[in-house]
Short mmCIF file of C-alpha atoms in Angstrom, two decimals:
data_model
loop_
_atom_site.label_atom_id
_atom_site.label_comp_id
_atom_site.label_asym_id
_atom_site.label_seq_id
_atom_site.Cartn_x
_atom_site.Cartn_y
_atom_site.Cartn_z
CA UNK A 1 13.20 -33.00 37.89
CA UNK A 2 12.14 -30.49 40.53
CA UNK A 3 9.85 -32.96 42.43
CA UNK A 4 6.50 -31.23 40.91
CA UNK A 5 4.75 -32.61 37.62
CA UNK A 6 2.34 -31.48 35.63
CA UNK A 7 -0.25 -32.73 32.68
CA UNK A 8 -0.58 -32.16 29.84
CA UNK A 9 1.91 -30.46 28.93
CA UNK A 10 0.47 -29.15 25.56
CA UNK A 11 -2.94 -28.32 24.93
CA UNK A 12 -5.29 -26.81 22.40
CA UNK A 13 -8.95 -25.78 22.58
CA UNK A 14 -11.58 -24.13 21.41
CA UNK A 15 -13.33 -21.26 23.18
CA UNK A 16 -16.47 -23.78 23.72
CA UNK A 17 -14.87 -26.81 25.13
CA UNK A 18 -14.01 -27.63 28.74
CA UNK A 19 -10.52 -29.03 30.09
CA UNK A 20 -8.63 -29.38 33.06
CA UNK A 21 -4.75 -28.96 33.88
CA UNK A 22 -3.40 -31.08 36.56
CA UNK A 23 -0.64 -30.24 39.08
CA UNK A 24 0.86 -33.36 41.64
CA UNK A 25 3.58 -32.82 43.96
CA UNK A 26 6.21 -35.31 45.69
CA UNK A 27 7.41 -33.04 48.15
CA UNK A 28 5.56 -33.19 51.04
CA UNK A 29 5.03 -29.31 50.70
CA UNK A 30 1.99 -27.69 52.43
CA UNK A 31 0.50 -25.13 49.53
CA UNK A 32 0.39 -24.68 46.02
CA UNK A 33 0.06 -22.14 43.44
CA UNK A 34 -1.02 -21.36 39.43
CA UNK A 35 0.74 -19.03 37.41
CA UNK A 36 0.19 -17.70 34.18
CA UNK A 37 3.67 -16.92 32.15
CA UNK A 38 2.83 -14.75 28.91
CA UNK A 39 6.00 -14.06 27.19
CA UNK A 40 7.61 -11.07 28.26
CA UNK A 41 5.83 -10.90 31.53
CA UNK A 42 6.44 -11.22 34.94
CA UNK A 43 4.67 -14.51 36.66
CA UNK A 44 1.07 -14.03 37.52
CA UNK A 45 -0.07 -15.53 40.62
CA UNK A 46 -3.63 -16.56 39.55
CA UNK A 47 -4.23 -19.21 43.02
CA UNK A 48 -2.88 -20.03 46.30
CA UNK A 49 -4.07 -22.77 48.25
CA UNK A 50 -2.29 -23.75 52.02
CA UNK A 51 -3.14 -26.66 53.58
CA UNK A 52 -6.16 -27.22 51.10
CA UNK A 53 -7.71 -24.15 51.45
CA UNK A 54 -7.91 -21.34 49.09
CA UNK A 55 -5.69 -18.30 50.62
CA UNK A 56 -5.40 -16.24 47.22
CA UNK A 57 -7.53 -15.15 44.26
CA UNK A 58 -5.92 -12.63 42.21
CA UNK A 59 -9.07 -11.07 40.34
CA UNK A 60 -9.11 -14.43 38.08
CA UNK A 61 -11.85 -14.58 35.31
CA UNK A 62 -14.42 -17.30 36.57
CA UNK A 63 -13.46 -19.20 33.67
CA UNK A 64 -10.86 -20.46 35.39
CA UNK A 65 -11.91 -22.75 38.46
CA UNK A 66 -9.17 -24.22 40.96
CA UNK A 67 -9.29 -26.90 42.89
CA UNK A 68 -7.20 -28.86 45.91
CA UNK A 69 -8.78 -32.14 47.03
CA UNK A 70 -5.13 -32.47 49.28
CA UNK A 71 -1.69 -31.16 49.56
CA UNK A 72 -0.29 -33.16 46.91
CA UNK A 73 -2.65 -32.10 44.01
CA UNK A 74 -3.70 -29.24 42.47
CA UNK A 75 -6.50 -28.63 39.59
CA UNK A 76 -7.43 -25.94 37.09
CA UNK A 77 -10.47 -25.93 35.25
CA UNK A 78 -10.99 -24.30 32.28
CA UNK A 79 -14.33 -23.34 30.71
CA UNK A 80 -14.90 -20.89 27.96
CA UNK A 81 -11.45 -19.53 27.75
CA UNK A 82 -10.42 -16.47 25.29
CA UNK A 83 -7.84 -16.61 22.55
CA UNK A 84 -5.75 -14.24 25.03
CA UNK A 85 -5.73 -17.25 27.62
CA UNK A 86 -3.58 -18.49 25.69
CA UNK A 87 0.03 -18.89 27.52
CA UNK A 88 2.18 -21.49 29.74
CA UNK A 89 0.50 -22.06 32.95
CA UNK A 90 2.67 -23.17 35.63
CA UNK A 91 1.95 -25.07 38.98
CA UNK A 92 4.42 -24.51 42.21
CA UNK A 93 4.76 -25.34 45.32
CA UNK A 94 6.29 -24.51 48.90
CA UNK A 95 6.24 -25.43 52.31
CA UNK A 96 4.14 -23.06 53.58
CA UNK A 97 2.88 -19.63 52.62
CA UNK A 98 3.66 -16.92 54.97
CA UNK A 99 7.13 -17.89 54.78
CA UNK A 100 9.98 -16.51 52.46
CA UNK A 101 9.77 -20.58 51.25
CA UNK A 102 11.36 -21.48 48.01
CA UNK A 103 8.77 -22.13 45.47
CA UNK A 104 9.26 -25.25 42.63
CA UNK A 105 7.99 -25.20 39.79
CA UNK A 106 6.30 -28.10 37.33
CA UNK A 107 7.33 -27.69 33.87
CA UNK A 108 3.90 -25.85 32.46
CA UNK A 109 1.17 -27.06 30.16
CA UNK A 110 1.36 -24.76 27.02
CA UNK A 111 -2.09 -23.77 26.46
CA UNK A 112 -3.48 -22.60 22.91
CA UNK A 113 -7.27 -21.52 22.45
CA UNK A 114 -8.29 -20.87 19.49
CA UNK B 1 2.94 -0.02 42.83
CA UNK B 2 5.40 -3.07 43.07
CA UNK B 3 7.73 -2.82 40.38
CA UNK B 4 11.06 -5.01 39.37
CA UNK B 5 13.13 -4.03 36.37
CA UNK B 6 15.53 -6.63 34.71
CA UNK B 7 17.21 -6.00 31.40
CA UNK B 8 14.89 -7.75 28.75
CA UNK B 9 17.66 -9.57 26.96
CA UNK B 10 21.54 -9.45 27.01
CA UNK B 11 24.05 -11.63 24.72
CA UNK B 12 27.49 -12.41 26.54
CA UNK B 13 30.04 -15.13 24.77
CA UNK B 14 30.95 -18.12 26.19
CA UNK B 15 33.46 -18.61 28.81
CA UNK B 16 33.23 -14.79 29.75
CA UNK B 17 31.56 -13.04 32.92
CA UNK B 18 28.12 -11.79 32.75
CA UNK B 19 26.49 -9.90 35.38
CA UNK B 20 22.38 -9.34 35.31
CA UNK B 21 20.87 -7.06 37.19
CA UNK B 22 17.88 -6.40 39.13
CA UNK B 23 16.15 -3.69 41.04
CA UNK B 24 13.27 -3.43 42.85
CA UNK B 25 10.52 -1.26 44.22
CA UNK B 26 8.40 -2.99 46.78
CA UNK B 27 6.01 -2.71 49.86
CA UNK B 28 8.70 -4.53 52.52
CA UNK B 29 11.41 -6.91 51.73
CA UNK B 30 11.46 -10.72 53.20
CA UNK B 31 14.22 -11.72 50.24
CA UNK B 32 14.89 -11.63 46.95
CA UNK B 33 15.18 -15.34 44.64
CA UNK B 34 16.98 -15.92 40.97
CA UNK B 35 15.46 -18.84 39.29
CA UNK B 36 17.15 -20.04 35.92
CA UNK B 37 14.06 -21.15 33.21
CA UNK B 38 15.69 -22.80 30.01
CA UNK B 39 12.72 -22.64 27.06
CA UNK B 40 9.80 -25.18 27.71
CA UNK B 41 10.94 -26.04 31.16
CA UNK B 42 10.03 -25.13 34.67
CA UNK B 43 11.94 -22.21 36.72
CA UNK B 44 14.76 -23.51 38.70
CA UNK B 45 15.76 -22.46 41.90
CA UNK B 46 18.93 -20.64 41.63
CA UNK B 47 19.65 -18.54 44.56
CA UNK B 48 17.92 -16.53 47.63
CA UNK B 49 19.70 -13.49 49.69
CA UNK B 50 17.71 -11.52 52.43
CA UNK B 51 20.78 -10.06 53.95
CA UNK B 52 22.92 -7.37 52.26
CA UNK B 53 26.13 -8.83 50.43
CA UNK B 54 27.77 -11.55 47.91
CA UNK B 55 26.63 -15.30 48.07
CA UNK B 56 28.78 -17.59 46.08
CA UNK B 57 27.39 -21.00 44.53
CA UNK B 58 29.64 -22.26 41.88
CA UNK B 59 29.76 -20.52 38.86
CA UNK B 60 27.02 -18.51 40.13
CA UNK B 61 26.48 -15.61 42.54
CA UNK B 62 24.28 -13.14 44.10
CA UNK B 63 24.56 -9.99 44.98
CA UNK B 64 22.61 -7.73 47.06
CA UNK B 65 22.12 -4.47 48.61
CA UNK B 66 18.53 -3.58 50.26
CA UNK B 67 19.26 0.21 50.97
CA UNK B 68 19.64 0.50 47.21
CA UNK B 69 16.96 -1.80 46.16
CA UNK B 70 19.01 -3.75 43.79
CA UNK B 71 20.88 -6.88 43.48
CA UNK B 72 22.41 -9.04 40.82
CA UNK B 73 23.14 -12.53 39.43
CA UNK B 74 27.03 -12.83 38.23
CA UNK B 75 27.55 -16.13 36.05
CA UNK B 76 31.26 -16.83 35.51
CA UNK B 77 32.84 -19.08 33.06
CA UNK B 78 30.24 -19.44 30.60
CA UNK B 79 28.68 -22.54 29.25
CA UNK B 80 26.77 -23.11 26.11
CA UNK B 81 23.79 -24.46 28.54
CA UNK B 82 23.55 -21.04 30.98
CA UNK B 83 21.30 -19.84 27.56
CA UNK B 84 18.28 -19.46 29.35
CA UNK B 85 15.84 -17.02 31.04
CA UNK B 86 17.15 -15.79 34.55
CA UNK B 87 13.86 -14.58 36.34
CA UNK B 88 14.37 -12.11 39.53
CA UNK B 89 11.67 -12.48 42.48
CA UNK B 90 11.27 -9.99 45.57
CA UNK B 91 8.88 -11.52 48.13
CA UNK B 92 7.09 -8.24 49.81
CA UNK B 93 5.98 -7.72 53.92
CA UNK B 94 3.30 -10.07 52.96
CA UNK B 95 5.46 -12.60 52.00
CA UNK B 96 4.21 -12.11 48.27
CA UNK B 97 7.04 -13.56 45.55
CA UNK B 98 6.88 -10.23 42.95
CA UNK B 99 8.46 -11.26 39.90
CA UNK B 100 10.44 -9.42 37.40
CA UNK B 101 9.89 -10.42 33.14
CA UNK B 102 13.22 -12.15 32.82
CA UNK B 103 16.45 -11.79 31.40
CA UNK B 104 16.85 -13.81 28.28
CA UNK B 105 20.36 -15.25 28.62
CA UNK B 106 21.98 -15.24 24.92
CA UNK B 107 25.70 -17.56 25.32
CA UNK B 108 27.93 -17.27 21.66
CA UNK B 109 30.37 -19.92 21.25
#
């Protein structure tokens, strides 16, 4: 239990239909982060939010859509997705950005589009 | 580019030594992180060195050396449960985490 959950932790959907993976925190840590794992690749940092606000975009589709109403939660939308969307997207989360802060991780929601 | 290489997959037997390695190619250097990921879980915090040299935790240890870019996680005594993914992290001068594809951890009784 590393203190950072995340729901659900499977899902499928088609390339039409609209979902959203949530991310809470119980670690009083000040930013937040998405990754995308595809197996046999290095973590991609898709968001970063600090403090609420949005610090990092890394050249994400618009399909996917984050959001941070507060420090302790963390959304991604998901809208039209691609069958190569498909991978385990992981939530984290730090004290602060800027810093060489350990990051901890949730435990993914396995995403399938079909 | 930013690059970190880490052997793809490696088999070691248990109770024996096994040492993965890491090396890394990136703009600056604020640390370097091992995180343990067993299949369908989250990455775990494992270790973090910024300064050259051997930390000991345990069973586990980290080495590293900045002047040659490379450092490595040495498990000792080898349990059935240390099967997992061992990911390797560099966080750059902008305090980026740069992450490496994982080491697939493969323990034979």
């Amino acid at each position: 239990e590393t203190g950072v959950t995340q729901t659900p932790r499977h899902l499928v959907m088609g390339m039409t239909n609209k979902k959203s993976l949530k991310c809470e925190q119980h670690l009083g840590h000040n930013a937040m982060y998405w990754y995308k794992q595809s197996a046999k690749k290095p973590l991609e940092l898709m968001f970063v939010y600090n403090f609420k606000e949005q610090t990092e975009n890394n050249s994400v589709p618009s399909r996917f859509s984050p959001e941070c109403p507060n420090s302790s939660h963390l959304f991604l939308h998901l809208h039209t997705l691609q069958p190569e969307d498909s991978a385990l997207y992981l939530c984290a989360s730090s004290r602060g950005q800027g810093e060489a802060d350990t990051q901890y991780f949730g435990p993914g929601t396995r995403l399938t589009v079909l | 580019g930013q690059n970190i290489d880490q052997p793809t997959e490696m088999t070691a037997t248990e109770g024996a030594i096994v040492q993965i390695n890491c090396t890394y190619q990136t703009s600056g250097f604020n640390g370097l992180f091992w995180y343990q990921q067993h299949a369908g879980e989250a990455p775990t915090f494992l270790s973090y060195n910024v300064l050259d040299g051997l930390e000991e935790k345990g069973r586990f240890s980290s080495f590293l050396s900045r002047s040659k870019g490379y450092s490595y996680l040495l498990l000792k005594e080898l349990q059935m449960k240390d099967s997992a993914s061992y990911l390797c992290a560099v966080t750059d001068s902008n305090y980026q985490l740069i992450w490496g594809a994982g080491t697939k951890l493969i323990i034979k009784p």
